[in-house]
Amino acid sequence: MREKFKNIIRGILGDNFTEAFLQKAKKNRSLFYLLTNTYSDFRLYYQYSTLFKLDNLKKEEALLILDYHSIEKGMLYLNMKPRFAQNRVERIHKYLKSENLLENLNRTQIEVTLKVMCKYYEIHQEKNINIEDYFSQELYEKYKLLLKNNYVKEFSGAIDSSYEDFYQNASASFDKFAISRKSIRTYTGEKVKPELIEKAISLSLTAPSVCNRQANTVYLLEDKEKIDKVLKIQGGFTGYEEKVSQLLILTNNRNYYYTVGERNQFYIDGGVFLLNLLYSLHFYNIASCPANWGKMVKDEKELDKIISIPKSEKIICLIPIGIATANFRVTLSKRRNVEETLKKLQ
């Protein structure tokens, strides 16, 4: 049928005009598919993300995680700021009134939220800091009651570690190695040696890539003034940027994708590479912390004023790197259990 159509067009327009016509038709068809598929992406994000509606358990849980993890990060400071993350605590109080959440206390992320909240209250009590105006003893006792036997006085949202202990499994079997990797935010300020960074990048290149296209680029930024400006735009490393002397910027290049179906493939390939990169850094005892780059166009325009990255490349992640201090803290960052993650299709 397609060949018959081509022959009809060729008979009307001649060979030269036919090829030009068909190429334009193909381009217009691809443009139509790109628009319709992108619109479908837009509709799905509008309908199912937490951006516009908070109408199910998973959406409520997502907001809960964002706030309790922020409180965990506040617990990393040795000199804790009194009454830190008050707005986060108040929001969690509000979330924990939800029937959706209260009926699912067995879920890992809801349980750990309650534990983090209890620990937050206890830390302030131990330091004789009054927080009754936004976190009453009555609420504290309520959260302990909800936890039942899962309440543990020794629980902490921040884990103390030493350099030696943290890296003792960096060359161990993969199960021990993977469990041992955590994001580190406290660095000495000393730069990682170039040859060590090159080794980590070389190892990370073993990451699987769609059709072996390997569209990733890792940029190394060592200009301290620019690092501070970039991290300020990112916004999630506040309080730790002083000792960051090196910043990796992972990108993935759109030039390597050729179908409408691959319009989001650079996120997938970039994400796979990112995990391998983080593991490679850990293997070579390079401290790192992936800093999310889920930003809007205006933020990327601000970034363009600081560093030059080709427009064809999409930033996947910023990764501050450095040498870990002798002693430091990492967040608990509780993982889901297998039952919440593995689902069997019927």
mmCIF file of C-alpha atoms in Angstrom:
data_model
loop_
_atom_site.group_PDB
_atom_site.id
_atom_site.type_symbol
_atom_site.label_atom_id
_atom_site.label_comp_id
_atom_site.label_asym_id
_atom_site.label_seq_id
_atom_site.Cartn_x
_atom_site.Cartn_y
_atom_site.Cartn_z
ATOM 1 C CA MET A 1 0.000 0.000 0.000
ATOM 2 C CA ARG A 2 2.842 2.352 0.887
ATOM 3 C CA GLU A 3 4.682 1.594 -2.379
ATOM 4 C CA LYS A 4 1.495 2.131 -4.343
ATOM 5 C CA PHE A 5 1.081 5.544 -2.713
ATOM 6 C CA LYS A 6 4.706 6.431 -3.525
ATOM 7 C CA ASN A 7 4.206 5.458 -7.164
ATOM 8 C CA ILE A 8 1.094 7.644 -7.441
ATOM 9 C CA ILE A 9 2.987 10.622 -5.986
ATOM 10 C CA ARG A 10 5.963 9.911 -8.247
ATOM 11 C CA GLY A 11 3.668 9.874 -11.269
ATOM 12 C CA ILE A 12 2.283 13.282 -10.326
ATOM 13 C CA LEU A 13 5.426 15.065 -9.085
ATOM 14 C CA GLY A 14 8.274 13.204 -10.763
ATOM 15 C CA ASP A 15 11.245 11.566 -9.035
ATOM 16 C CA ASN A 16 12.987 14.665 -7.667
ATOM 17 C CA PHE A 17 9.932 16.291 -6.142
ATOM 18 C CA THR A 18 8.640 12.946 -4.817
ATOM 19 C CA GLU A 19 11.690 12.342 -2.593
ATOM 20 C CA ALA A 20 11.484 15.888 -1.212
ATOM 21 C CA PHE A 21 7.753 15.463 -0.591
ATOM 22 C CA LEU A 22 8.190 12.122 1.189
ATOM 23 C CA GLN A 23 11.014 13.450 3.366
ATOM 24 C CA LYS A 24 8.890 16.406 4.415
ATOM 25 C CA ALA A 25 5.912 14.136 5.075
ATOM 26 C CA LYS A 26 8.095 11.895 7.258
ATOM 27 C CA LYS A 27 9.392 14.899 9.185
ATOM 28 C CA ASN A 28 5.865 16.261 9.690
ATOM 29 C CA ARG A 29 4.663 12.836 10.837
ATOM 30 C CA SER A 30 7.496 12.629 13.376
ATOM 31 C CA LEU A 31 6.693 16.127 14.595
ATOM 32 C CA PHE A 32 3.042 15.146 15.027
ATOM 33 C CA TYR A 33 3.990 12.027 17.002
ATOM 34 C CA LEU A 34 6.401 14.018 19.170
ATOM 35 C CA LEU A 35 3.714 16.573 19.986
ATOM 36 C CA THR A 36 1.018 13.983 20.753
ATOM 37 C CA ASN A 37 3.338 11.826 22.851
ATOM 38 C CA THR A 38 4.709 14.808 24.747
ATOM 39 C CA TYR A 39 1.143 15.932 25.406
ATOM 40 C CA SER A 40 0.429 12.451 26.763
ATOM 41 C CA ASP A 41 3.449 12.818 29.070
ATOM 42 C CA PHE A 42 2.059 16.157 30.213
ATOM 43 C CA ARG A 43 -1.374 14.671 30.957
ATOM 44 C CA LEU A 44 0.057 11.737 32.909
ATOM 45 C CA TYR A 45 2.283 13.994 35.003
ATOM 46 C CA TYR A 46 -0.611 16.380 35.601
ATOM 47 C CA GLN A 47 -2.877 13.528 36.658
ATOM 48 C CA TYR A 48 -0.545 11.357 38.724
ATOM 49 C CA SER A 49 2.180 13.545 40.252
ATOM 50 C CA THR A 50 1.724 15.286 43.600
ATOM 51 C CA LEU A 51 2.012 18.693 41.919
ATOM 52 C CA PHE A 52 -1.720 19.338 41.547
ATOM 53 C CA LYS A 53 -3.541 16.702 43.600
ATOM 54 C CA LEU A 54 -2.874 14.925 46.873
ATOM 55 C CA ASP A 55 -5.422 12.169 46.490
ATOM 56 C CA ASN A 56 -3.858 8.843 47.443
ATOM 57 C CA LEU A 57 -1.520 7.103 49.871
ATOM 58 C CA LYS A 58 1.584 7.173 47.689
ATOM 59 C CA LYS A 59 1.326 10.910 47.094
ATOM 60 C CA GLU A 60 0.942 11.579 50.813
ATOM 61 C CA GLU A 61 3.831 9.231 51.530
ATOM 62 C CA ALA A 62 6.015 11.093 49.019
ATOM 63 C CA LEU A 63 5.566 14.388 50.875
ATOM 64 C CA LEU A 64 6.152 12.635 54.180
ATOM 65 C CA ILE A 65 9.493 11.272 52.903
ATOM 66 C CA LEU A 66 10.619 14.667 51.604
ATOM 67 C CA ASP A 67 10.095 16.250 55.012
ATOM 68 C CA TYR A 68 11.391 13.494 57.289
ATOM 69 C CA HIS A 69 14.545 13.144 55.172
ATOM 70 C CA SER A 70 15.121 16.880 55.473
ATOM 71 C CA ILE A 71 14.920 16.494 59.260
ATOM 72 C CA GLU A 72 17.439 13.631 59.051
ATOM 73 C CA LYS A 73 19.826 15.932 57.208
ATOM 74 C CA GLY A 74 19.436 18.498 59.974
ATOM 75 C CA MET A 75 20.516 15.827 62.450
ATOM 76 C CA LEU A 76 23.870 15.503 60.654
ATOM 77 C CA TYR A 77 25.202 18.711 62.199
ATOM 78 C CA LEU A 78 27.367 18.144 65.266
ATOM 79 C CA ASN A 79 26.382 21.625 66.427
ATOM 80 C CA MET A 80 22.668 21.213 65.889
ATOM 81 C CA LYS A 81 20.663 24.355 65.325
ATOM 82 C CA PRO A 82 17.928 24.601 67.989
ATOM 83 C CA ARG A 83 14.391 24.162 66.654
ATOM 84 C CA PHE A 84 15.729 23.294 63.177
ATOM 85 C CA ALA A 85 13.271 22.298 60.432
ATOM 86 C CA GLN A 86 10.278 23.641 62.373
ATOM 87 C CA ASN A 87 8.214 24.088 59.216
ATOM 88 C CA ARG A 88 8.935 20.452 58.220
ATOM 89 C CA VAL A 89 7.880 19.183 61.641
ATOM 90 C CA GLU A 90 4.646 21.142 61.516
ATOM 91 C CA ARG A 91 3.840 19.761 58.076
ATOM 92 C CA ILE A 92 4.447 16.196 59.247
ATOM 93 C CA HIS A 93 2.053 16.763 62.154
ATOM 94 C CA LYS A 94 -0.543 17.702 59.577
ATOM 95 C CA TYR A 95 0.210 14.716 57.326
ATOM 96 C CA LEU A 96 0.014 12.264 60.224
ATOM 97 C CA LYS A 97 -3.637 13.115 60.738
ATOM 98 C CA SER A 98 -4.419 11.425 57.420
ATOM 99 C CA GLU A 99 -6.423 8.200 57.622
ATOM 100 C CA ASN A 100 -4.505 6.914 54.589
ATOM 101 C CA LEU A 101 -1.251 7.102 56.520
ATOM 102 C CA LEU A 102 -2.605 5.986 59.892
ATOM 103 C CA GLU A 103 -4.108 2.870 58.314
ATOM 104 C CA ASN A 104 -0.711 1.914 56.836
ATOM 105 C CA LEU A 105 1.663 2.262 59.762
ATOM 106 C CA ASN A 106 3.382 -0.978 58.726
ATOM 107 C CA ARG A 107 4.849 0.719 55.652
ATOM 108 C CA THR A 108 8.559 1.398 56.104
ATOM 109 C CA GLN A 109 8.476 5.093 55.258
ATOM 110 C CA ILE A 110 5.563 5.886 57.570
ATOM 111 C CA GLU A 111 7.127 3.950 60.429
ATOM 112 C CA VAL A 112 10.509 5.647 60.044
ATOM 113 C CA THR A 113 8.812 9.055 59.911
ATOM 114 C CA LEU A 114 7.334 8.402 63.349
ATOM 115 C CA LYS A 115 10.740 7.305 64.619
ATOM 116 C CA VAL A 116 12.449 10.415 63.237
ATOM 117 C CA MET A 117 9.786 12.606 64.841
ATOM 118 C CA CYS A 118 10.259 10.931 68.219
ATOM 119 C CA LYS A 119 14.013 11.334 67.961
ATOM 120 C CA TYR A 120 13.604 14.998 67.035
ATOM 121 C CA TYR A 121 11.575 15.601 70.201
ATOM 122 C CA GLU A 122 14.040 13.648 72.364
ATOM 123 C CA ILE A 123 17.075 15.548 71.020
ATOM 124 C CA HIS A 124 15.496 18.837 72.045
ATOM 125 C CA GLN A 125 14.463 17.467 75.434
ATOM 126 C CA GLU A 126 18.029 16.271 76.103
ATOM 127 C CA LYS A 127 19.319 19.765 75.299
ATOM 128 C CA ASN A 128 16.584 21.430 77.394
ATOM 129 C CA ILE A 129 15.234 23.268 74.365
ATOM 130 C CA ASN A 130 11.525 24.033 74.581
ATOM 131 C CA ILE A 131 9.569 23.180 71.398
ATOM 132 C CA GLU A 132 6.115 22.822 72.982
ATOM 133 C CA ASP A 133 4.754 25.611 70.775
ATOM 134 C CA TYR A 134 4.977 23.364 67.708
ATOM 135 C CA PHE A 135 5.706 19.868 69.074
ATOM 136 C CA SER A 136 3.909 18.985 72.286
ATOM 137 C CA GLN A 137 4.653 16.103 74.617
ATOM 138 C CA GLU A 138 1.152 14.877 73.897
ATOM 139 C CA LEU A 139 2.027 14.433 70.202
ATOM 140 C CA TYR A 140 5.319 12.790 71.111
ATOM 141 C CA GLU A 141 3.522 10.246 73.273
ATOM 142 C CA LYS A 142 0.977 9.689 70.520
ATOM 143 C CA TYR A 143 3.701 8.880 67.975
ATOM 144 C CA LYS A 144 5.358 6.465 70.412
ATOM 145 C CA LEU A 145 2.003 4.777 70.930
ATOM 146 C CA LEU A 146 1.484 4.449 67.166
ATOM 147 C CA LEU A 147 4.882 2.763 66.873
ATOM 148 C CA LYS A 148 4.020 0.254 69.600
ATOM 149 C CA ASN A 149 6.831 -2.300 69.857
ATOM 150 C CA ASN A 150 8.685 -0.653 66.966
ATOM 151 C CA TYR A 151 9.624 2.313 69.117
ATOM 152 C CA VAL A 152 13.338 2.134 69.924
ATOM 153 C CA LYS A 153 14.950 4.690 72.225
ATOM 154 C CA GLU A 154 18.345 4.148 70.538
ATOM 155 C CA PHE A 155 16.999 4.956 67.056
ATOM 156 C CA SER A 156 18.726 7.775 65.172
ATOM 157 C CA GLY A 157 18.124 9.425 61.822
ATOM 158 C CA ALA A 158 21.857 10.153 61.605
ATOM 159 C CA ILE A 159 24.598 7.527 61.852
ATOM 160 C CA ASP A 160 28.059 8.327 63.219
ATOM 161 C CA SER A 161 30.919 6.866 61.220
ATOM 162 C CA SER A 162 34.673 7.051 60.852
ATOM 163 C CA TYR A 163 36.639 7.090 57.609
ATOM 164 C CA GLU A 164 38.084 3.631 58.275
ATOM 165 C CA ASP A 165 34.761 2.022 59.220
ATOM 166 C CA PHE A 166 32.901 3.588 56.312
ATOM 167 C CA TYR A 167 35.255 2.276 53.643
ATOM 168 C CA GLN A 168 36.005 -1.126 55.178
ATOM 169 C CA ASN A 169 33.641 -2.820 52.695
ATOM 170 C CA ALA A 170 34.579 -0.746 49.642
ATOM 171 C CA SER A 171 36.324 -3.783 48.153
ATOM 172 C CA ALA A 172 34.051 -6.437 49.674
ATOM 173 C CA SER A 173 31.486 -8.672 47.956
ATOM 174 C CA PHE A 174 28.852 -6.699 46.072
ATOM 175 C CA ASP A 175 26.087 -7.155 48.661
ATOM 176 C CA LYS A 176 28.269 -5.703 51.428
ATOM 177 C CA PHE A 177 29.718 -3.067 49.099
ATOM 178 C CA ALA A 178 26.293 -1.799 47.919
ATOM 179 C CA ILE A 179 24.911 -1.601 51.455
ATOM 180 C CA SER A 180 27.999 0.329 52.604
ATOM 181 C CA ARG A 181 27.636 3.214 50.128
ATOM 182 C CA LYS A 182 26.059 6.346 51.603
ATOM 183 C CA SER A 183 26.038 10.006 50.666
ATOM 184 C CA ILE A 184 28.705 11.990 52.518
ATOM 185 C CA ARG A 185 28.375 15.754 52.900
ATOM 186 C CA THR A 186 31.350 16.657 55.121
ATOM 187 C CA TYR A 187 34.680 16.962 53.297
ATOM 188 C CA THR A 188 38.150 18.089 54.326
ATOM 189 C CA GLY A 189 38.330 20.624 51.486
ATOM 190 C CA GLU A 190 41.309 18.785 49.998
ATOM 191 C CA LYS A 191 40.989 17.958 46.309
ATOM 192 C CA VAL A 192 40.767 14.384 45.069
ATOM 193 C CA LYS A 193 43.777 13.522 42.926
ATOM 194 C CA PRO A 194 43.066 13.727 39.157
ATOM 195 C CA GLU A 195 44.273 10.174 38.508
ATOM 196 C CA LEU A 196 41.850 8.829 41.129
ATOM 197 C CA ILE A 197 38.924 10.670 39.523
ATOM 198 C CA GLU A 198 39.963 9.283 36.142
ATOM 199 C CA LYS A 199 39.986 5.749 37.556
ATOM 200 C CA ALA A 200 36.481 6.226 38.948
ATOM 201 C CA ILE A 201 35.182 7.581 35.649
ATOM 202 C CA SER A 202 36.856 4.727 33.770
ATOM 203 C CA LEU A 203 35.154 2.160 36.006
ATOM 204 C CA SER A 204 31.795 3.902 35.682
ATOM 205 C CA LEU A 205 31.985 3.493 31.887
ATOM 206 C CA THR A 206 31.040 -0.163 32.387
ATOM 207 C CA ALA A 207 27.431 0.985 32.909
ATOM 208 C CA PRO A 208 24.909 -0.522 30.465
ATOM 209 C CA SER A 209 23.786 1.868 27.748
ATOM 210 C CA VAL A 210 20.924 1.676 25.240
ATOM 211 C CA CYS A 211 22.300 0.164 22.011
ATOM 212 C CA ASN A 212 25.773 0.945 23.405
ATOM 213 C CA ARG A 213 25.356 4.630 22.485
ATOM 214 C CA GLN A 214 27.105 5.888 25.644
ATOM 215 C CA ALA A 215 25.748 9.424 25.505
ATOM 216 C CA ASN A 216 27.046 10.507 28.922
ATOM 217 C CA THR A 217 29.595 13.211 29.712
ATOM 218 C CA VAL A 218 31.049 13.953 33.150
ATOM 219 C CA TYR A 219 32.281 17.507 33.662
ATOM 220 C CA LEU A 220 34.698 18.344 36.478
ATOM 221 C CA LEU A 221 34.395 21.831 37.969
ATOM 222 C CA GLU A 222 37.144 23.032 40.339
ATOM 223 C CA ASP A 223 36.572 26.806 40.318
ATOM 224 C CA LYS A 224 35.369 27.377 43.906
ATOM 225 C CA GLU A 225 33.456 30.558 43.100
ATOM 226 C CA LYS A 226 31.554 28.820 40.300
ATOM 227 C CA ILE A 227 30.946 25.717 42.437
ATOM 228 C CA ASP A 228 29.295 27.851 45.110
ATOM 229 C CA LYS A 229 27.100 29.589 42.539
ATOM 230 C CA VAL A 230 26.033 26.306 40.942
ATOM 231 C CA LEU A 231 25.232 24.696 44.304
ATOM 232 C CA LYS A 232 23.242 27.777 45.296
ATOM 233 C CA ILE A 233 21.012 27.279 42.249
ATOM 234 C CA GLN A 234 20.683 23.581 43.088
ATOM 235 C CA GLY A 235 19.647 24.532 46.609
ATOM 236 C CA GLY A 236 20.014 21.209 48.421
ATOM 237 C CA PHE A 237 23.572 21.419 49.740
ATOM 238 C CA THR A 238 23.200 24.440 51.997
ATOM 239 C CA GLY A 239 25.487 24.293 55.021
ATOM 240 C CA TYR A 240 27.998 21.930 53.453
ATOM 241 C CA GLU A 241 29.253 23.866 50.430
ATOM 242 C CA GLU A 242 32.205 25.514 52.207
ATOM 243 C CA LYS A 243 34.460 22.450 51.885
ATOM 244 C CA VAL A 244 33.364 21.419 48.389
ATOM 245 C CA SER A 245 36.382 21.958 46.130
ATOM 246 C CA GLN A 246 35.281 19.722 43.246
ATOM 247 C CA LEU A 247 31.950 19.196 41.551
ATOM 248 C CA LEU A 248 31.048 16.588 38.947
ATOM 249 C CA ILE A 249 28.231 17.402 36.537
ATOM 250 C CA LEU A 250 26.736 14.416 34.724
ATOM 251 C CA THR A 251 24.943 15.066 31.424
ATOM 252 C CA ASN A 252 23.401 12.959 28.684
ATOM 253 C CA ASN A 253 23.322 14.086 25.056
ATOM 254 C CA ARG A 254 20.041 14.234 23.125
ATOM 255 C CA ASN A 255 22.002 13.911 19.852
ATOM 256 C CA TYR A 256 22.175 10.156 20.401
ATOM 257 C CA TYR A 257 18.411 9.534 20.340
ATOM 258 C CA TYR A 258 16.491 9.196 17.117
ATOM 259 C CA THR A 259 12.879 8.098 17.720
ATOM 260 C CA VAL A 260 9.898 9.712 19.415
ATOM 261 C CA GLY A 261 9.800 6.715 21.749
ATOM 262 C CA GLU A 262 13.254 7.691 23.019
ATOM 263 C CA ARG A 263 12.255 11.198 24.042
ATOM 264 C CA ASN A 264 12.945 10.358 27.727
ATOM 265 C CA GLN A 265 15.678 7.786 27.190
ATOM 266 C CA PHE A 266 18.445 10.191 28.211
ATOM 267 C CA TYR A 267 17.039 10.207 31.756
ATOM 268 C CA ILE A 268 17.138 6.404 31.854
ATOM 269 C CA ASP A 269 20.638 6.065 30.413
ATOM 270 C CA GLY A 270 21.856 8.932 32.566
ATOM 271 C CA GLY A 271 20.354 7.400 35.689
ATOM 272 C CA VAL A 272 21.969 4.016 35.035
ATOM 273 C CA PHE A 273 25.338 5.719 34.521
ATOM 274 C CA LEU A 274 24.864 7.819 37.667
ATOM 275 C CA LEU A 275 24.462 4.761 39.874
ATOM 276 C CA ASN A 276 27.583 3.183 38.405
ATOM 277 C CA LEU A 277 29.464 6.447 38.893
ATOM 278 C CA LEU A 278 28.452 6.649 42.570
ATOM 279 C CA TYR A 279 29.543 3.064 43.129
ATOM 280 C CA SER A 280 32.840 3.741 41.339
ATOM 281 C CA LEU A 281 33.525 6.802 43.497
ATOM 282 C CA HIS A 282 32.811 4.761 46.622
ATOM 283 C CA PHE A 283 35.116 1.962 45.422
ATOM 284 C CA TYR A 284 37.987 4.449 45.187
ATOM 285 C CA ASN A 285 37.163 5.998 48.604
ATOM 286 C CA ILE A 286 35.947 9.252 47.065
ATOM 287 C CA ALA A 287 33.201 10.847 49.145
ATOM 288 C CA SER A 288 30.189 11.973 47.122
ATOM 289 C CA CYS A 289 26.604 13.132 47.397
ATOM 290 C CA PRO A 290 24.281 13.193 44.367
ATOM 291 C CA ALA A 291 22.478 16.532 44.277
ATOM 292 C CA ASN A 292 19.177 16.360 42.420
ATOM 293 C CA TRP A 293 18.836 18.508 39.300
ATOM 294 C CA GLY A 294 15.047 18.508 38.907
ATOM 295 C CA LYS A 295 14.988 22.125 37.822
ATOM 296 C CA MET A 296 12.959 24.409 35.594
ATOM 297 C CA VAL A 297 14.099 26.206 32.455
ATOM 298 C CA LYS A 298 14.737 29.456 34.341
ATOM 299 C CA ASP A 299 17.211 27.654 36.624
ATOM 300 C CA GLU A 300 19.055 26.188 33.647
ATOM 301 C CA LYS A 301 19.288 29.659 32.135
ATOM 302 C CA GLU A 302 20.869 30.889 35.370
ATOM 303 C CA LEU A 303 23.307 27.989 35.207
ATOM 304 C CA ASP A 304 24.217 28.949 31.621
ATOM 305 C CA LYS A 305 25.557 32.252 32.964
ATOM 306 C CA ILE A 306 28.050 30.355 35.130
ATOM 307 C CA ILE A 307 29.168 27.325 33.128
ATOM 308 C CA SER A 308 29.006 26.388 29.452
ATOM 309 C CA ILE A 309 27.303 23.093 28.592
ATOM 310 C CA PRO A 310 25.984 22.363 25.068
ATOM 311 C CA LYS A 311 22.225 22.814 24.645
ATOM 312 C CA SER A 312 21.969 19.259 23.325
ATOM 313 C CA GLU A 313 22.998 17.919 26.732
ATOM 314 C CA LYS A 314 20.612 17.418 29.617
ATOM 315 C CA ILE A 315 21.988 17.665 33.149
ATOM 316 C CA ILE A 316 21.191 14.451 35.031
ATOM 317 C CA CYS A 317 22.828 15.211 38.363
ATOM 318 C CA LEU A 318 25.367 17.338 40.226
ATOM 319 C CA ILE A 319 27.796 15.362 42.390
ATOM 320 C CA PRO A 320 29.954 17.197 44.955
ATOM 321 C CA ILE A 321 33.029 15.053 45.641
ATOM 322 C CA GLY A 322 35.915 15.210 48.074
ATOM 323 C CA ILE A 323 37.873 13.508 50.829
ATOM 324 C CA ALA A 324 35.714 12.549 53.805
ATOM 325 C CA THR A 325 36.704 13.908 57.213
ATOM 326 C CA ALA A 326 38.076 11.469 59.816
ATOM 327 C CA ASN A 327 34.657 11.336 61.496
ATOM 328 C CA PHE A 328 31.288 12.243 60.027
ATOM 329 C CA ARG A 329 27.591 11.462 60.004
ATOM 330 C CA VAL A 330 25.390 10.047 57.279
ATOM 331 C CA THR A 331 21.603 9.944 57.159
ATOM 332 C CA LEU A 332 19.785 6.686 57.873
ATOM 333 C CA SER A 333 17.762 7.040 54.644
ATOM 334 C CA LYS A 334 15.653 3.974 55.445
ATOM 335 C CA ARG A 335 15.041 1.709 52.450
ATOM 336 C CA ARG A 336 11.735 0.093 51.600
ATOM 337 C CA ASN A 337 11.373 -3.623 52.193
ATOM 338 C CA VAL A 338 11.068 -6.172 49.392
ATOM 339 C CA GLU A 339 7.330 -6.592 49.953
ATOM 340 C CA GLU A 340 6.734 -2.934 49.097
ATOM 341 C CA THR A 341 8.940 -3.133 46.013
ATOM 342 C CA LEU A 342 8.462 -6.527 44.335
ATOM 343 C CA LYS A 343 5.024 -7.002 42.759
ATOM 344 C CA LYS A 344 3.991 -10.110 40.859
ATOM 345 C CA LEU A 345 1.886 -9.515 37.764
ATOM 346 C CA GLN A 346 -1.072 -11.835 37.135
#
